[in-house]
Tab-separated table of C-alpha atoms (C1' of nucleotides) in Angstrom:
chain	number	residue	atom	x	y	z
A	1	UNK	CA	-56.708	247.734	70.146
A	2	UNK	CA	-53.083	247.115	70.921
A	3	UNK	CA	-50.334	247.158	68.329
A	4	UNK	CA	-49.597	243.972	66.433
A	5	UNK	CA	-46.224	242.291	66.216
A	6	UNK	CA	-45.010	241.189	62.802
A	7	UNK	CA	-45.913	237.622	63.735
A	8	UNK	CA	-49.469	238.658	64.649
A	9	UNK	CA	-49.797	240.464	61.337
A	10	UNK	CA	-48.474	237.399	59.516
A	11	UNK	CA	-51.065	235.150	61.189
A	12	UNK	CA	-53.907	237.581	60.478
A	13	UNK	CA	-53.087	238.086	56.802
A	14	UNK	CA	-51.528	234.776	55.863
A	15	UNK	CA	-48.416	236.563	54.624
A	16	UNK	CA	-45.155	235.132	55.991
A	17	UNK	CA	-43.063	237.288	58.314
A	18	UNK	CA	-40.119	237.332	55.910
A	19	UNK	CA	-42.378	238.482	53.095
A	20	UNK	CA	-43.784	241.346	55.177
A	21	UNK	CA	-40.256	242.576	55.852
A	22	UNK	CA	-39.498	242.165	52.145
A	23	UNK	CA	-42.552	244.272	51.175
A	24	UNK	CA	-41.403	246.954	53.586
A	25	UNK	CA	-37.942	247.009	51.987
A	26	UNK	CA	-39.576	247.214	48.548
A	27	UNK	CA	-41.619	250.227	49.633
A	28	UNK	CA	-45.052	248.563	49.492
A	29	UNK	CA	-45.663	248.957	53.214
A	30	UNK	CA	-44.779	252.021	55.289
A	31	UNK	CA	-42.121	251.575	57.947
A	32	UNK	CA	-44.082	251.002	61.145
A	33	UNK	CA	-43.176	252.568	64.491
A	34	UNK	CA	-40.999	250.465	66.779
A	35	UNK	CA	-41.352	249.376	70.373
A	36	UNK	CA	-38.701	250.069	72.973
A	37	UNK	CA	-37.109	246.743	72.105
A	38	UNK	CA	-37.015	247.651	68.383
A	39	UNK	CA	-39.933	245.407	67.408
A	40	UNK	CA	-42.256	246.566	64.607
A	41	UNK	CA	-45.617	247.729	66.028
A	42	UNK	CA	-48.461	247.571	63.499
A	43	UNK	CA	-51.941	249.103	63.601
A	44	UNK	CA	-55.071	248.182	61.644
A	45	UNK	CA	-54.112	250.598	58.863
A	46	UNK	CA	-51.054	248.463	58.188
A	47	UNK	CA	-53.163	245.348	58.210
A	48	UNK	CA	-55.561	246.815	55.619
A	49	UNK	CA	-52.681	247.830	53.393
A	50	UNK	CA	-51.046	244.411	53.600
A	51	UNK	CA	-54.376	242.725	52.852
A	52	UNK	CA	-54.665	244.921	49.744
A	53	UNK	CA	-51.198	243.828	48.646
A	54	UNK	CA	-52.020	240.171	49.275
A	55	UNK	CA	-55.253	240.279	47.264
A	56	UNK	CA	-53.396	241.980	44.420
A	57	UNK	CA	-50.650	239.344	44.517
A	58	UNK	CA	-53.296	236.604	44.500
A	59	UNK	CA	-54.549	238.098	41.234
A	60	UNK	CA	-51.021	237.939	39.862
A	61	UNK	CA	-50.182	241.641	39.849
A	62	UNK	CA	-46.458	242.367	40.031
A	63	UNK	CA	-45.021	244.513	42.786
A	64	UNK	CA	-44.619	247.521	40.455
A	65	UNK	CA	-48.282	247.339	39.474
A	66	UNK	CA	-49.272	247.013	43.121
A	67	UNK	CA	-47.266	250.120	44.005
A	68	UNK	CA	-49.203	251.946	41.280
A	69	UNK	CA	-52.535	250.564	42.509
A	70	UNK	CA	-51.752	251.647	46.066
A	71	UNK	CA	-50.888	255.149	44.872
A	72	UNK	CA	-54.141	255.327	42.915
A	73	UNK	CA	-56.175	253.955	45.811
A	74	UNK	CA	-54.791	256.704	48.025
A	75	UNK	CA	-56.206	259.468	45.825
A	76	UNK	CA	-59.998	259.190	45.866
A	77	UNK	CA	-60.635	261.923	43.266
A	78	UNK	CA	-58.472	260.526	40.542
A	79	UNK	CA	-60.162	258.944	37.556
A	80	UNK	CA	-60.133	255.190	37.666
A	81	UNK	CA	-59.084	254.756	34.059
A	82	UNK	CA	-55.547	253.991	35.146
A	83	UNK	CA	-56.810	251.301	37.511
A	84	UNK	CA	-58.813	249.867	34.661
A	85	UNK	CA	-55.768	249.833	32.416
A	86	UNK	CA	-53.647	248.025	35.006
A	87	UNK	CA	-56.359	245.416	35.497
A	88	UNK	CA	-56.769	244.942	31.755
A	89	UNK	CA	-53.014	244.499	31.305
A	90	UNK	CA	-53.020	241.928	34.068
A	91	UNK	CA	-55.973	240.102	32.514
A	92	UNK	CA	-54.181	240.010	29.170
A	93	UNK	CA	-51.073	238.591	30.823
A	94	UNK	CA	-53.094	235.919	32.623
A	95	UNK	CA	-54.830	234.973	29.380
A	96	UNK	CA	-51.505	234.677	27.589
A	97	UNK	CA	-50.206	232.338	30.297
A	98	UNK	CA	-53.379	230.253	30.187
A	99	UNK	CA	-52.994	229.888	26.416
A	100	UNK	CA	-49.359	228.746	26.778
A	101	UNK	CA	-50.190	226.286	29.526
A	102	UNK	CA	-53.205	224.925	27.687
A	103	UNK	CA	-50.995	224.102	24.714
A	104	UNK	CA	-48.507	222.379	27.024
A	105	UNK	CA	-51.293	220.391	28.664
A	106	UNK	CA	-52.651	219.210	25.330
A	107	UNK	CA	-49.235	217.998	24.190
A	108	UNK	CA	-48.477	216.293	27.514
A	109	UNK	CA	-51.853	214.574	27.574
A	110	UNK	CA	-51.409	213.413	24.014
A	111	UNK	CA	-47.944	212.041	24.758
A	112	UNK	CA	-49.154	210.207	27.830
A	113	UNK	CA	-52.159	208.835	25.981
A	114	UNK	CA	-49.940	207.286	23.341
A	115	UNK	CA	-47.404	205.714	25.649
A	116	UNK	CA	-47.800	201.954	25.356
A	117	UNK	CA	-44.197	200.887	25.172
A	118	UNK	CA	-42.189	199.135	27.874
A	119	UNK	CA	-38.759	200.501	27.132
A	120	UNK	CA	-37.341	203.878	26.408
A	121	UNK	CA	-36.358	202.778	22.922
A	122	UNK	CA	-40.014	202.677	21.808
A	123	UNK	CA	-41.323	205.287	24.209
A	124	UNK	CA	-43.644	207.752	22.539
A	125	UNK	CA	-42.771	210.495	25.017
A	126	UNK	CA	-39.037	210.280	24.452
A	127	UNK	CA	-39.705	209.937	20.734
A	128	UNK	CA	-41.613	213.178	20.628
A	129	UNK	CA	-39.075	215.022	22.691
A	130	UNK	CA	-36.504	213.850	20.159
A	131	UNK	CA	-38.683	215.382	17.453
A	132	UNK	CA	-40.627	212.301	16.165
B	1	UNK	CA	-21.021	218.693	7.114
B	2	UNK	CA	-18.781	221.210	8.793
B	3	UNK	CA	-18.907	222.053	12.473
B	4	UNK	CA	-21.360	224.695	13.622
B	5	UNK	CA	-20.460	227.783	15.594
B	6	UNK	CA	-22.563	228.611	18.635
B	7	UNK	CA	-24.291	231.305	16.566
B	8	UNK	CA	-25.154	228.784	13.841
B	9	UNK	CA	-26.575	226.439	16.461
B	10	UNK	CA	-28.586	229.299	17.975
B	11	UNK	CA	-30.101	230.151	14.590
B	12	UNK	CA	-30.915	226.524	13.808
B	13	UNK	CA	-32.582	225.779	17.138
B	14	UNK	CA	-34.003	229.158	18.096
B	15	UNK	CA	-32.149	229.006	21.420
B	16	UNK	CA	-30.156	232.165	22.185
B	17	UNK	CA	-26.371	231.934	22.308
B	18	UNK	CA	-26.243	232.932	25.979
B	19	UNK	CA	-28.767	230.227	26.837
B	20	UNK	CA	-26.744	227.557	25.030
B	21	UNK	CA	-23.676	228.484	27.100
B	22	UNK	CA	-25.881	228.468	30.205
B	23	UNK	CA	-27.138	224.945	29.411
B	24	UNK	CA	-23.558	223.811	28.967
B	25	UNK	CA	-22.613	225.235	32.393
B	26	UNK	CA	-25.674	223.513	33.895
B	27	UNK	CA	-24.568	220.171	32.453
B	28	UNK	CA	-27.434	219.746	29.978
B	29	UNK	CA	-25.159	219.871	26.953
B	30	UNK	CA	-21.741	218.214	26.678
B	31	UNK	CA	-18.762	220.503	26.352
B	32	UNK	CA	-18.076	220.631	22.631
B	33	UNK	CA	-14.601	220.493	21.093
B	34	UNK	CA	-12.965	223.822	20.355
B	35	UNK	CA	-11.393	225.291	17.243
B	36	UNK	CA	-7.872	226.627	17.182
B	37	UNK	CA	-9.246	230.026	18.135
B	38	UNK	CA	-11.129	228.548	21.124
B	39	UNK	CA	-14.565	228.686	19.458
B	40	UNK	CA	-17.091	225.955	20.297
B	41	UNK	CA	-17.458	223.557	17.342
B	42	UNK	CA	-20.776	221.686	17.319
B	43	UNK	CA	-21.892	218.646	15.348
B	44	UNK	CA	-25.382	217.375	14.548
B	45	UNK	CA	-25.421	215.309	17.752
B	46	UNK	CA	-25.219	218.502	19.729
B	47	UNK	CA	-27.992	220.007	17.679
B	48	UNK	CA	-30.244	217.031	18.340
B	49	UNK	CA	-29.564	217.214	22.053
B	50	UNK	CA	-30.267	220.936	22.194
B	51	UNK	CA	-33.493	220.469	20.231
B	52	UNK	CA	-34.546	217.842	22.800
B	53	UNK	CA	-33.860	220.314	25.599
B	54	UNK	CA	-35.794	223.054	23.814
B	55	UNK	CA	-38.848	220.880	23.223
B	56	UNK	CA	-38.783	219.836	26.870
B	57	UNK	CA	-38.535	223.465	27.997
B	58	UNK	CA	-41.434	224.361	25.707
B	59	UNK	CA	-43.495	221.804	27.615
B	60	UNK	CA	-42.487	223.487	30.864
B	61	UNK	CA	-40.105	220.837	32.219
B	62	UNK	CA	-37.531	222.204	34.646
B	63	UNK	CA	-33.831	221.738	34.019
B	64	UNK	CA	-33.569	218.977	36.641
B	65	UNK	CA	-36.355	217.022	34.973
B	66	UNK	CA	-34.718	217.539	31.585
B	67	UNK	CA	-31.427	216.167	32.909
B	68	UNK	CA	-33.349	213.096	34.068
B	69	UNK	CA	-35.128	212.774	30.713
B	70	UNK	CA	-31.835	213.032	28.850
B	71	UNK	CA	-30.320	210.317	31.045
B	72	UNK	CA	-33.325	208.076	30.424
B	73	UNK	CA	-33.298	208.779	26.693
B	74	UNK	CA	-29.661	207.651	26.563
B	75	UNK	CA	-30.463	204.168	27.856
B	76	UNK	CA	-32.698	202.471	25.280
B	77	UNK	CA	-33.329	199.333	27.359
B	78	UNK	CA	-34.608	201.038	30.463
B	79	UNK	CA	-38.297	200.845	31.234
B	80	UNK	CA	-40.151	203.976	30.343
B	81	UNK	CA	-42.107	204.119	33.591
B	82	UNK	CA	-39.812	206.819	34.897
B	83	UNK	CA	-40.376	208.890	31.781
B	84	UNK	CA	-44.088	208.449	32.258
B	85	UNK	CA	-43.845	209.587	35.878
B	86	UNK	CA	-41.911	212.731	34.944
B	87	UNK	CA	-44.455	213.583	32.267
B	88	UNK	CA	-47.350	212.983	34.639
B	89	UNK	CA	-45.782	215.196	37.306
B	90	UNK	CA	-45.314	217.903	34.718
B	91	UNK	CA	-48.907	217.554	33.544
B	92	UNK	CA	-50.133	217.852	37.142
B	93	UNK	CA	-48.034	220.989	37.621
B	94	UNK	CA	-49.388	222.523	34.422
B	95	UNK	CA	-52.951	221.723	35.468
B	96	UNK	CA	-52.403	223.333	38.864
B	97	UNK	CA	-51.140	226.487	37.205
B	98	UNK	CA	-54.064	226.564	34.800
B	99	UNK	CA	-56.481	226.250	37.720
B	100	UNK	CA	-54.813	229.150	39.565
B	101	UNK	CA	-54.767	231.346	36.481
B	102	UNK	CA	-58.358	230.519	35.590
B	103	UNK	CA	-59.478	231.700	39.019
B	104	UNK	CA	-57.458	234.905	38.575
B	105	UNK	CA	-58.995	235.461	35.165
B	106	UNK	CA	-62.535	235.044	36.462
B	107	UNK	CA	-61.987	237.550	39.255
B	108	UNK	CA	-60.281	240.079	36.949
B	109	UNK	CA	-63.034	239.780	34.347
B	110	UNK	CA	-65.690	240.205	36.999
B	111	UNK	CA	-63.970	243.292	38.412
B	112	UNK	CA	-63.602	244.852	34.974
B	113	UNK	CA	-67.203	244.039	34.099
B	114	UNK	CA	-68.463	245.898	37.154
B	115	UNK	CA	-66.327	249.007	36.777
B	116	UNK	CA	-68.678	251.864	35.893
B	117	UNK	CA	-67.346	254.563	38.191
B	118	UNK	CA	-65.364	257.612	37.144
B	119	UNK	CA	-63.224	258.111	40.203
B	120	UNK	CA	-61.125	255.870	42.346
B	121	UNK	CA	-63.426	256.533	45.314
B	122	UNK	CA	-66.229	254.487	43.731
B	123	UNK	CA	-64.061	252.166	41.679
B	124	UNK	CA	-65.178	248.574	41.925
B	125	UNK	CA	-61.682	247.270	41.251
B	126	UNK	CA	-60.051	249.249	44.047
B	127	UNK	CA	-63.010	248.397	46.262
B	128	UNK	CA	-62.473	244.688	45.784
B	129	UNK	CA	-58.762	244.926	46.314
B	130	UNK	CA	-59.542	246.684	49.593
B	131	UNK	CA	-61.710	243.695	50.499
B	132	UNK	CA	-65.203	244.934	49.505
C	1	DT	C1'	-1.892	245.227	4.233
C	2	DC	C1'	-4.887	247.239	7.136
C	3	DT	C1'	-9.197	247.981	9.104
C	4	DT	C1'	-13.786	247.407	10.021
C	5	DG	C1'	-17.299	244.836	11.893
C	6	DA	C1'	-19.507	240.622	13.120
C	7	DC	C1'	-18.809	237.162	15.755
C	8	DC	C1'	-16.744	234.562	19.748
C	9	DC	C1'	-14.633	234.022	24.672
C	10	DT	C1'	-14.909	234.240	30.134
C	11	DG	C1'	-16.711	235.979	34.202
C	12	DT	C1'	-19.893	238.420	36.803
C	13	DA	C1'	-24.115	240.830	38.035
C	14	DG	C1'	-29.013	241.550	37.574
C	15	DC	C1'	-34.065	240.175	37.188
C	16	DG	C1'	-38.754	238.961	40.311
C	17	DA	C1'	-40.557	237.589	44.326
C	18	DC	C1'	-39.447	235.549	47.563
C	19	DT	C1'	-37.041	232.059	51.100
C	20	DA	C1'	-33.555	230.594	54.221
C	21	DC	C1'	-30.151	231.100	56.993
C	22	DA	C1'	-26.494	233.152	60.573
C	23	DG	C1'	-25.737	235.492	64.481
C	24	DG	C1'	-27.546	238.100	67.536
C	25	DG	C1'	-31.317	240.696	70.921
C	26	DT	C1'	-36.058	240.735	73.599
C	27	DG	C1'	-39.633	239.269	76.514
C	28	DC	C1'	-42.350	236.334	79.184
C	29	DA	C1'	-43.577	231.940	81.840
C	30	DG	C1'	-42.204	228.507	85.069
D	1	DC	C1'	-32.861	232.618	86.216
D	2	DT	C1'	-33.346	229.793	82.587
D	3	DG	C1'	-35.514	228.287	78.786
D	4	DC	C1'	-37.946	229.204	74.744
D	5	DA	C1'	-40.556	231.651	71.349
D	6	DC	C1'	-40.258	235.426	69.106
D	7	DC	C1'	-37.956	239.496	67.009
D	8	DC	C1'	-33.883	242.057	64.675
D	9	DT	C1'	-30.412	242.936	60.525
D	10	DG	C1'	-27.909	241.447	56.709
D	11	DT	C1'	-26.691	238.376	53.305
D	12	DA	C1'	-26.990	234.521	50.153
D	13	DG	C1'	-29.640	231.211	47.599
D	14	DT	C1'	-33.605	229.847	44.353
D	15	DC	C1'	-34.930	229.346	38.867
D	16	DG	C1'	-33.921	230.166	34.207
D	17	DC	C1'	-32.220	233.014	32.029
D	18	DT	C1'	-30.348	237.876	30.267
D	19	DA	C1'	-27.118	241.572	29.963
D	20	DC	C1'	-23.107	243.480	30.322
D	21	DA	C1'	-17.675	244.365	30.531
D	22	DG	C1'	-13.546	243.623	28.681
D	23	DG	C1'	-11.314	241.221	25.866
D	24	DG	C1'	-9.895	237.779	21.468
D	25	DT	C1'	-10.776	235.878	16.437
D	26	DC	C1'	-11.695	235.984	11.736
D	27	DA	C1'	-13.153	237.042	7.086
D	28	DA	C1'	-14.353	240.624	3.704
D	29	DG	C1'	-13.560	244.914	1.577
D	30	DA	C1'	-10.512	249.254	0.509
DNA sequence: TCTTGACCCTGTAGCGACTACAGGGTGCAG
DNA sequence: CTGCACCCTGTAGTCGCTACAGGGTCAAGA
């Protein structure tokens, strides 16, 4: 299989070109070899690594956590307790955000459900933002 | 009632001093009069406005939307349809985020529930991040 | 009266994770 | 040989703060 250009890699992974370059700068992806014309030339190993990063991002992991996950994934013999801990931290963070957003949703729905006025003067939404 | 210092206002609203100055720079709060020593001197009107901003932020409204809400709140005769639209947009945004986070949570929980291995080589979590 | 310390001021830089240029070089098809 | 799509680097902007640095102000206590 021939080497992939950054654009090819972007199409295959769904990660924008600019973001791939950004991940390289941030040390999440190794610097690939270059062609004669100074274009990045990727192999399937790079594609696998980028796919790993993308799946981790889709689960909401931060770039620091992903760096740690990549390091752990590279050492097959290491205990996976650290992986577990990172995933549990991430789950806790996601649950915290869901709780916050659920409270916001409830309040917004309640506001909207009570809005019967025509003008701002009697508007329930504005009234509540003012603090009743 | 005497004028409030920025620190007093921060304590009364729970909005940090730096954030109050930031809101002023962003045009969400009017520039207050100053004391002889160039300290900001706030009145209860300022406190009400800041409380409005804080409640809006707590519901997840962006600063642009809050500027719009403040403008609308200042004109009592205006129809509240625009307010309604802003609130509905915000509710839609919150619901989108909840949906994303709920999917993340499900996947993280499932990963963690299947992790029985001792080493990274057999770790279900790493395996899934690699793409099965 | 002096000094300590808490508070205030402006201006600027940093955060996370991108995204969007500007200003150029490369490579291939017609 | 001329377009045009793609690639390169480097820098600046996004959002909503947050954290300084380097000063000024003010009131209480010794």
